[in-house]
XYZ file of C-alpha atoms in Angstrom:
552
model
C 26.558 -36.490 -22.724
C 26.840 -40.169 -21.819
C 27.373 -39.099 -18.635
C 24.055 -36.937 -17.732
C 21.610 -40.097 -19.180
C 22.995 -42.200 -15.908
C 21.234 -42.151 -12.472
C 22.183 -39.719 -10.500
C 25.081 -38.856 -12.555
C 23.429 -35.042 -12.787
C 22.911 -35.102 -8.991
C 22.989 -31.823 -6.919
C 22.903 -33.623 -3.264
C 26.727 -33.530 -2.733
C 26.140 -33.213 1.516
C 23.761 -33.702 3.834
C 23.436 -29.866 3.920
C 22.040 -29.636 0.073
C 19.176 -31.917 1.208
C 18.080 -29.384 4.338
C 18.126 -26.353 1.966
C 17.509 -28.030 -2.038
C 17.317 -25.269 -3.875
C 16.858 -25.928 -7.737
C 13.867 -28.260 -9.176
C 15.734 -30.577 -10.321
C 18.223 -32.417 -7.887
C 18.577 -36.013 -7.350
C 19.262 -37.321 -11.534
C 16.836 -39.452 -12.341
C 15.247 -37.674 -14.753
C 16.898 -38.430 -18.675
C 17.443 -41.546 -16.839
C 14.214 -42.528 -15.246
C 12.394 -41.023 -19.052
C 15.078 -42.842 -21.799
C 14.347 -46.399 -19.637
C 10.948 -46.103 -21.329
C 10.711 -44.450 -24.437
C 13.565 -43.649 -27.133
C 15.310 -40.759 -26.098
C 17.659 -38.748 -27.848
C 19.624 -35.455 -26.417
C 20.903 -33.204 -28.797
C 23.052 -29.565 -27.949
C 25.880 -27.704 -28.271
C 28.069 -25.642 -25.714
C 28.948 -21.989 -26.476
C 32.170 -22.877 -26.809
C 32.395 -26.118 -29.344
C 33.201 -25.507 -33.089
C 29.884 -28.727 -33.331
C 26.535 -30.312 -31.553
C 26.095 -33.547 -31.120
C 22.905 -36.662 -31.056
C 23.659 -38.737 -28.834
C 20.471 -41.917 -28.653
C 19.927 -42.899 -26.046
C 19.203 -47.066 -26.934
C 22.199 -47.941 -28.561
C 24.607 -45.316 -27.688
C 25.646 -43.586 -29.843
C 27.676 -40.137 -29.979
C 27.354 -38.711 -33.415
C 28.458 -34.455 -35.071
C 24.982 -32.723 -35.510
C 23.647 -29.206 -36.976
C 22.707 -27.280 -34.409
C 23.049 -23.580 -32.882
C 24.092 -23.363 -29.343
C 21.199 -25.182 -26.439
C 19.995 -28.081 -25.994
C 16.416 -30.422 -27.147
C 15.607 -33.854 -25.747
C 13.567 -35.201 -27.955
C 10.874 -38.541 -26.425
C 9.057 -40.921 -29.233
C 7.719 -44.068 -28.154
C 6.377 -43.271 -24.960
C 6.612 -46.713 -22.574
C 6.812 -49.117 -25.523
C 9.014 -51.004 -23.497
C 6.928 -51.388 -20.649
C 3.369 -52.308 -22.933
C 1.588 -53.041 -19.232
C 1.786 -48.601 -18.953
C 1.310 -47.720 -21.548
C -2.565 -49.744 -22.101
C -3.384 -48.174 -19.466
C -3.358 -44.338 -21.296
C -6.133 -42.450 -21.936
C -7.533 -40.922 -25.203
C -4.757 -38.581 -27.914
C -7.029 -35.290 -26.593
C -7.265 -36.641 -23.231
C -3.718 -37.097 -23.053
C -2.341 -33.735 -24.268
C -4.031 -32.331 -22.055
C -2.162 -33.395 -19.392
C 1.078 -32.343 -21.696
C -0.725 -28.843 -21.801
C -1.062 -28.220 -18.668
C 2.308 -29.380 -16.869
C 3.683 -26.976 -19.800
C 0.995 -24.526 -18.128
C 2.615 -23.943 -14.908
C 5.634 -24.353 -15.642
C 4.774 -21.389 -18.247
C 3.679 -19.403 -15.681
C 6.598 -20.038 -13.474
C 9.523 -19.038 -15.595
C 7.784 -16.212 -18.283
C 11.398 -15.523 -18.101
C 10.753 -18.084 -20.618
C 9.289 -18.951 -24.412
C 7.435 -21.956 -24.449
C 5.908 -23.181 -27.823
C 3.875 -26.578 -28.015
C 3.439 -28.535 -31.353
C 0.766 -31.505 -31.787
C 0.884 -33.687 -34.843
C 2.803 -30.609 -36.885
C 1.213 -28.332 -35.400
C 2.057 -24.660 -32.978
C -1.015 -25.184 -29.749
C -0.128 -22.916 -27.588
C 2.961 -20.837 -27.500
C 4.052 -17.660 -25.362
C 7.015 -15.862 -25.446
C 9.295 -14.544 -22.930
C 7.490 -11.151 -20.664
C 11.234 -10.288 -19.781
C 14.942 -11.075 -20.583
C 16.843 -13.972 -18.318
C 18.695 -13.035 -15.779
C 16.260 -9.198 -15.011
C 14.031 -9.736 -12.030
C 11.181 -9.603 -12.657
C 8.561 -7.171 -12.995
C 4.164 -6.671 -11.943
C 3.466 -6.301 -15.595
C 6.016 -9.072 -16.789
C 3.728 -11.292 -14.666
C 0.592 -10.489 -15.493
C 1.328 -10.876 -19.026
C 2.379 -14.431 -19.002
C -0.688 -15.239 -17.017
C -2.960 -13.665 -19.399
C -0.539 -15.164 -21.733
C -1.347 -18.339 -20.708
C -4.803 -18.435 -18.637
C -6.256 -15.419 -20.265
C -6.852 -11.378 -20.652
C -10.070 -12.071 -18.489
C -8.120 -13.981 -15.487
C -6.098 -10.178 -14.990
C -8.961 -8.543 -15.959
C -10.754 -9.586 -12.679
C -7.439 -9.782 -10.587
C -5.915 -7.945 -8.340
C -1.734 -7.919 -7.659
C -0.482 -9.605 -4.533
C 2.819 -8.519 -2.824
C 2.944 -8.341 0.806
C 5.743 -9.822 3.748
C 5.963 -11.094 6.442
C 8.816 -12.046 8.488
C 11.064 -14.038 6.311
C 7.980 -14.785 3.495
C 7.458 -12.946 0.971
C 3.877 -13.744 -1.541
C 3.533 -12.160 -4.665
C 1.306 -12.990 -7.612
C -2.697 -12.185 -8.647
C -5.618 -13.119 -6.447
C -9.100 -13.778 -8.597
C -11.438 -11.441 -7.588
C -14.868 -13.058 -6.594
C -17.113 -12.669 -9.304
C -13.842 -15.336 -11.296
C -14.660 -17.371 -9.231
C -15.518 -20.780 -11.654
C -17.798 -24.062 -10.493
C -14.022 -26.257 -10.021
C -10.264 -24.950 -9.157
C -9.389 -25.953 -11.931
C -6.915 -22.044 -12.265
C -6.113 -22.598 -8.577
C -1.625 -22.322 -8.870
C 0.375 -22.191 -5.869
C 4.771 -21.605 -6.372
C 7.171 -22.150 -3.642
C 10.083 -21.273 -4.605
C 9.474 -21.135 -8.321
C 7.932 -25.125 -8.087
C 4.086 -25.736 -8.232
C 3.269 -27.242 -5.843
C -0.099 -28.382 -4.043
C -0.129 -27.675 -0.522
C -2.652 -28.678 1.845
C -2.112 -25.426 3.715
C -1.653 -23.145 0.996
C -4.692 -24.029 0.044
C -6.892 -23.916 2.917
C -5.656 -20.345 3.815
C -6.911 -19.758 0.165
C -10.564 -20.703 1.606
C -10.370 -19.672 4.284
C -9.553 -16.120 3.543
C -13.279 -15.781 0.622
C -15.276 -18.474 2.710
C -17.226 -15.553 3.151
C -17.401 -13.907 -0.081
C -17.757 -16.764 -2.751
C -21.315 -18.683 -3.444
C -22.664 -22.148 -2.565
C -19.531 -24.301 -3.611
C -17.759 -22.294 -5.764
C -14.150 -21.808 -6.635
C -11.328 -18.785 -6.617
C -8.654 -18.228 -8.667
C -5.088 -17.245 -7.812
C -1.560 -17.913 -8.543
C 0.468 -17.267 -6.162
C 4.083 -16.862 -5.516
C 5.869 -18.387 -2.388
C 9.385 -17.378 -1.975
C 11.338 -18.485 1.518
C 13.700 -19.819 2.339
C 15.377 -23.372 1.728
C 15.872 -24.675 4.822
C 12.591 -23.313 5.986
C 10.689 -25.573 3.552
C 11.249 -29.490 2.722
C 10.332 -30.509 -0.874
C 11.703 -34.076 -0.420
C 8.459 -36.226 1.141
C 6.868 -36.692 -2.445
C 7.812 -38.669 -5.214
C 7.087 -35.687 -7.548
C 8.150 -33.272 -5.612
C 4.518 -31.739 -5.537
C 4.111 -31.560 -2.351
C 5.942 -30.030 0.292
C 6.395 -29.739 4.289
C 6.990 -26.440 5.750
C 8.724 -26.496 9.011
C 6.226 -23.456 10.300
C 2.683 -24.467 8.595
C 1.344 -22.157 10.502
C 3.547 -19.357 9.378
C 3.147 -19.671 6.226
C -0.853 -20.158 6.492
C -1.013 -16.605 8.534
C 1.723 -14.914 5.396
C -0.908 -16.643 2.392
C -4.828 -15.779 4.343
C -3.154 -11.866 5.136
C -2.030 -11.421 1.921
C -5.412 -13.155 0.576
C -7.646 -11.322 2.650
C -6.198 -7.771 2.334
C -7.265 -8.257 -1.456
C -10.039 -9.023 -1.165
C -11.393 -7.174 1.818
C -10.590 -3.616 0.048
C -14.076 -1.842 -1.591
C -13.936 -2.402 -5.395
C -15.962 1.002 -5.469
C -12.493 2.705 -5.273
C -11.102 1.826 -8.030
C -13.509 3.147 -10.282
C -12.813 6.103 -8.239
C -9.260 5.484 -9.630
C -10.326 5.102 -13.729
C -11.297 7.220 -15.572
C -14.682 7.541 -16.835
C -15.462 7.137 -20.320
C -17.258 9.993 -20.533
C -17.506 13.631 -18.597
C -21.292 13.554 -16.752
C -21.850 16.729 -18.978
C -21.794 14.601 -21.952
C -25.285 12.991 -20.183
C -27.519 16.166 -18.855
C -29.616 14.955 -16.213
C -33.346 14.565 -16.179
C -33.792 14.429 -13.160
C -36.875 15.736 -10.826
C -36.759 18.703 -8.187
C -39.603 18.294 -6.656
C -42.174 15.032 -6.441
C -46.468 15.329 -6.056
C -47.556 14.853 -2.580
C -49.552 11.395 -4.245
C -45.694 10.317 -4.378
C -43.987 11.612 -1.442
C -46.636 10.147 0.504
C -45.550 6.524 -0.490
C -42.718 6.951 1.733
C -44.439 6.938 4.701
C -45.811 3.296 4.735
C -47.991 2.158 8.002
C -45.620 1.217 9.628
C -44.431 -2.768 9.362
C -43.343 -4.791 11.239
C -39.964 -5.971 11.671
C -36.752 -4.139 12.411
C -36.628 -0.359 10.444
C -33.668 1.162 9.013
C -33.529 5.118 10.847
C -33.035 2.946 13.845
C -30.511 1.423 13.459
C -28.325 5.008 14.400
C -26.251 2.778 17.104
C -24.356 1.144 14.357
C -22.610 3.947 12.572
C -21.924 5.010 16.758
C -23.436 8.014 17.548
C -26.280 10.511 17.428
C -28.830 10.594 15.321
C -29.940 14.622 14.845
C -33.552 15.803 12.024
C -33.033 16.200 8.689
C -35.528 15.566 5.700
C -35.393 14.995 1.979
C -34.804 17.163 -0.097
C -37.077 15.326 -1.950
C -39.887 15.484 1.422
C -43.008 18.429 0.134
C -43.532 21.327 2.249
C -46.876 20.285 2.901
C -46.395 16.903 4.709
C -47.664 16.742 8.383
C -45.851 17.352 11.201
C -46.063 13.868 12.381
C -45.427 12.250 9.096
C -42.719 14.043 8.517
C -40.584 13.420 12.127
C -41.346 9.358 11.393
C -38.665 8.888 9.455
C -36.203 12.309 9.356
C -35.373 11.752 13.226
C -32.751 9.500 12.496
C -32.612 8.735 9.298
C -29.311 6.702 7.432
C -27.863 9.493 5.572
C -27.148 11.394 8.999
C -25.549 8.445 9.974
C -23.054 9.075 6.904
C -21.290 12.229 6.600
C -20.699 12.892 2.461
C -17.978 15.135 3.185
C -16.308 14.658 -0.614
C -18.029 16.184 -3.646
C -20.360 14.001 -5.695
C -17.908 14.088 -8.125
C -15.448 11.635 -6.058
C -18.576 8.580 -4.696
C -17.352 6.193 -6.499
C -21.362 4.235 -6.673
C -22.537 7.991 -7.280
C -25.898 9.673 -6.400
C -28.859 7.309 -5.894
C -31.451 8.758 -8.253
C -34.802 6.430 -7.082
C -35.432 2.903 -5.437
C -37.461 -0.090 -8.372
C -40.648 -1.714 -6.135
C -38.120 -1.556 -2.926
C -35.476 -3.579 -3.163
C -33.146 -2.629 -5.591
C -31.021 1.446 -5.584
C -30.516 2.921 -8.630
C -27.982 6.022 -8.375
C -25.439 7.786 -10.985
C -22.058 7.587 -11.723
C -19.508 9.092 -13.635
C -18.692 5.594 -14.959
C -22.876 5.297 -16.111
C -25.300 3.473 -14.044
C -24.884 1.688 -10.846
C -27.898 -0.468 -9.340
C -27.171 -1.945 -5.967
C -29.111 -4.734 -3.950
C -30.003 -2.277 -1.531
C -30.124 -5.453 1.944
C -27.612 -7.638 0.246
C -25.647 -4.493 0.546
C -27.022 -3.578 4.287
C -25.980 -7.099 4.989
C -22.773 -7.162 4.436
C -22.567 -3.545 6.566
C -23.785 -5.051 9.270
C -21.748 -8.207 9.314
C -18.562 -6.029 8.645
C -19.762 -4.314 11.929
C -20.747 -6.849 13.879
C -17.557 -9.233 12.984
C -14.781 -5.950 14.602
C -17.099 -5.608 16.989
C -17.010 -9.219 19.173
C -12.969 -9.155 17.920
C -11.781 -5.572 19.446
C -14.047 -5.779 22.515
C -14.278 -9.533 22.178
C -17.680 -9.325 22.560
C -20.785 -7.937 21.203
C -22.523 -5.466 23.356
C -25.797 -5.645 24.514
C -29.047 -3.113 25.551
C -31.008 -4.736 27.940
C -35.304 -5.219 27.109
C -37.720 -3.551 29.033
C -39.774 -5.629 28.677
C -38.345 -9.233 28.625
C -40.002 -11.132 25.082
C -41.517 -15.046 25.845
C -41.596 -18.041 23.552
C -42.545 -21.120 23.624
C -39.784 -23.359 23.060
C -38.585 -26.953 22.330
C -36.387 -29.072 24.889
C -33.339 -28.408 22.978
C -33.864 -25.212 23.010
C -34.147 -25.133 26.315
C -30.929 -26.968 26.786
C -29.049 -24.900 24.368
C -29.932 -21.557 25.777
C -28.962 -23.097 29.399
C -25.373 -25.058 27.484
C -24.041 -21.709 25.473
C -25.540 -18.969 27.601
C -20.925 -17.892 27.672
C -21.440 -18.115 24.117
C -24.698 -16.198 23.788
C -23.614 -13.252 25.838
C -20.259 -12.367 23.702
C -22.997 -12.767 21.253
C -25.016 -9.776 23.292
C -27.926 -12.035 24.063
C -29.455 -12.984 27.228
C -31.467 -15.563 26.719
C -33.037 -17.759 30.157
C -35.049 -20.170 31.140
C -38.267 -18.845 32.225
C -40.143 -21.587 33.021
C -39.260 -25.847 31.429
C -41.368 -25.548 27.822
C -40.782 -21.144 27.198
C -38.391 -18.675 27.163
C -37.147 -15.359 28.249
C -35.045 -12.863 25.738
C -34.496 -10.002 28.714
C -31.553 -8.164 25.866
C -30.489 -8.021 22.317
C -27.007 -6.766 20.797
C -28.146 -2.999 20.687
C -27.267 -2.801 17.012
C -29.821 -4.860 16.627
C -32.653 -4.013 19.619
C -35.281 -2.497 17.352
C -35.642 -6.350 15.425
C -37.608 -9.194 16.799
C -35.657 -10.695 19.454
C -37.499 -13.379 19.516
C -36.671 -14.360 16.005
C -33.653 -13.840 16.785
C -32.538 -15.555 19.590
C -34.740 -18.939 17.502
C -32.521 -18.372 15.114
C -29.492 -18.302 17.546
C -30.642 -21.090 18.911
C -31.133 -22.984 15.622
C -27.379 -22.195 14.413
C -25.757 -22.582 18.355
C -27.637 -26.628 18.913
C -25.624 -27.414 15.718
C -22.378 -26.706 16.991
C -21.810 -27.762 20.244
C -19.316 -27.931 20.811
C -16.235 -24.669 21.955
C -14.092 -25.558 18.988
C -16.242 -25.532 16.705
C -18.549 -22.468 18.237
C -15.240 -20.824 17.290
C -15.173 -21.116 14.101
C -18.796 -21.289 13.094
C -18.576 -17.474 14.969
C -19.265 -15.806 11.626
C -22.028 -18.475 10.423
C -23.381 -16.729 13.193
C -22.653 -13.160 12.854
C -24.328 -13.860 8.877
C -27.526 -14.533 10.773
C -27.628 -11.848 12.430
C -26.548 -9.601 10.921
C -29.225 -10.902 8.143
C -31.452 -10.742 10.279
C -30.809 -6.655 11.086
C -30.102 -6.389 7.614
C -33.049 -3.573 5.691
C -35.273 -5.498 4.782
C -36.778 -5.898 0.884
C -39.620 -3.860 -0.044
C -39.189 -0.776 2.440
C -39.281 2.431 1.158
C -35.817 4.736 1.634
C -35.541 8.534 1.348
C -32.813 9.885 -1.236
C -30.407 11.128 1.781
C -30.954 6.844 3.130
C -29.989 5.552 -0.122
C -27.469 7.765 -0.491
C -25.743 6.559 2.814
C -26.086 3.527 2.003
C -23.827 4.151 -0.849
C -21.304 5.373 1.384
C -21.469 3.150 3.782
C -20.810 0.263 1.043
C -17.839 2.439 -0.167
C -16.044 2.172 2.787
C -16.823 -1.360 4.194
C -14.660 -4.447 4.043
C -15.972 -7.189 0.888
C -18.733 -4.980 0.390
C -19.382 -5.991 -2.883
C -20.360 -9.128 -2.162
C -23.128 -10.504 0.437
C -22.067 -12.383 3.862
C -23.786 -15.306 0.927
C -20.562 -13.962 -1.898
C -23.513 -12.986 -4.352
C -22.791 -9.811 -5.299
C -24.211 -5.899 -4.120
C -23.463 -3.657 -6.599
C -23.875 -3.791 -10.632
C -21.816 -0.859 -13.439
C -23.590 -0.520 -16.010
C -21.255 2.378 -17.784
C -22.599 3.922 -20.493
C -21.251 2.270 -23.517
C -22.765 -0.564 -22.594
C -26.657 1.561 -21.520
C -25.798 2.868 -25.702
C -25.207 -1.288 -26.562
C -29.024 -1.367 -25.115
C -30.533 0.701 -27.720
C -28.340 0.329 -30.218
C -26.823 4.555 -29.974
C -24.309 4.861 -32.101
C -24.685 2.333 -34.964
């Protein structure tokens, strides 16, 4: 036991090969010696083959028999008593206790097979019991149980399991939903071979995965465990071993990025279909009217508004748009009125082969102030922000198109749209002609102070070409270098998607509303718009009953 307090006595490094493939958490054998030099440390230990335990006092070196079961205890008192210069820089007791709890919390997440207890002033303030037996392989439920104990049940409820393999790398853990984001990055835990690290490669991969689903400066939450061959990572690059260096950082970055993207890309609406409904739909009879009066129906067919119409977005989903009529349409409508929106309603663009009970977001019921769609599903009420939802759908379609074809399909305008431009806009249009072509835009100089829009993206053909051109040129003027343009591509596509999405206060027919819901169920990241705001919310029957005090 006295040898354990000597520097480097417990070192795990016996050769150069051991240094290049460090597996244990501690390997230099300095921890006990360093702590003993600045505190009053005692070591109490007993092995299975000893008749009694022994207590070693680090200051005096005295070793005497003691009573204890088979295990070891390290007791540290009077920290920094021998170095008062360091001690006076300690913070308040509450602050230092918080730092201690955070350190124990990091270890507890790394070792769910070990029980942890934290005592302060004689009181037990934290206790986390082992969730599986030592020696057994940790299961997903065991890891989730430890995370629930340490980070709270809400973390597990608002997160999804991660399981990703990329060659020699294996990434497991849980990634929080965008709705679980926090204002601070205080629930971001990354482990490499069981060692907690703060690595810039992993942090950047997480930010990139969440970049277009988080609002403002919100921070994602996650607990990730990366398993990698020890020889492919250098853990001896930081005094506290909290930073590491990977032999192939790009490989690790891509693995972490894809692991998180695969999890958060899946529409959360699918989880509603897999979860049991609290009550059958028959328990809450529907009172939806079968027909509307003539005056109510004509409200859906107001005079044509300027801007982009939902019915003109058939190119977004591809294929011809057969005529269809709303089931709520009165037979007395004039042909001119019926045809205008019925020529390509959104509902005909998204087929609905599945029965209504299989629709996670349910069936549309009505629209509120032309902004929100109310839908009924097996769980209760679904509220959808139609502009935010359609914006995400358009955005994902544009990204897929530019990824597959390297450019967005464009449609020439019969009559070019001209507008007075600033010198900056004219210069940007000339310098970024290739980038504009990639985005499906053709903007040329009509004169020294005038630009002409000759082609626009096919999916946005019915929108305001001048407004779209001005917005895109403004984005490109801020990102003029080619490398920066590539990084800012999603921002530009987001601007185009916002321009092309259905506007608020646009009245939709029921088939159009249902088509939007079906598209949301199959579009990646459809739970948030391009700016990170939620696109829909679920109110269960239990929550609705509570609003009206039913059952009390």
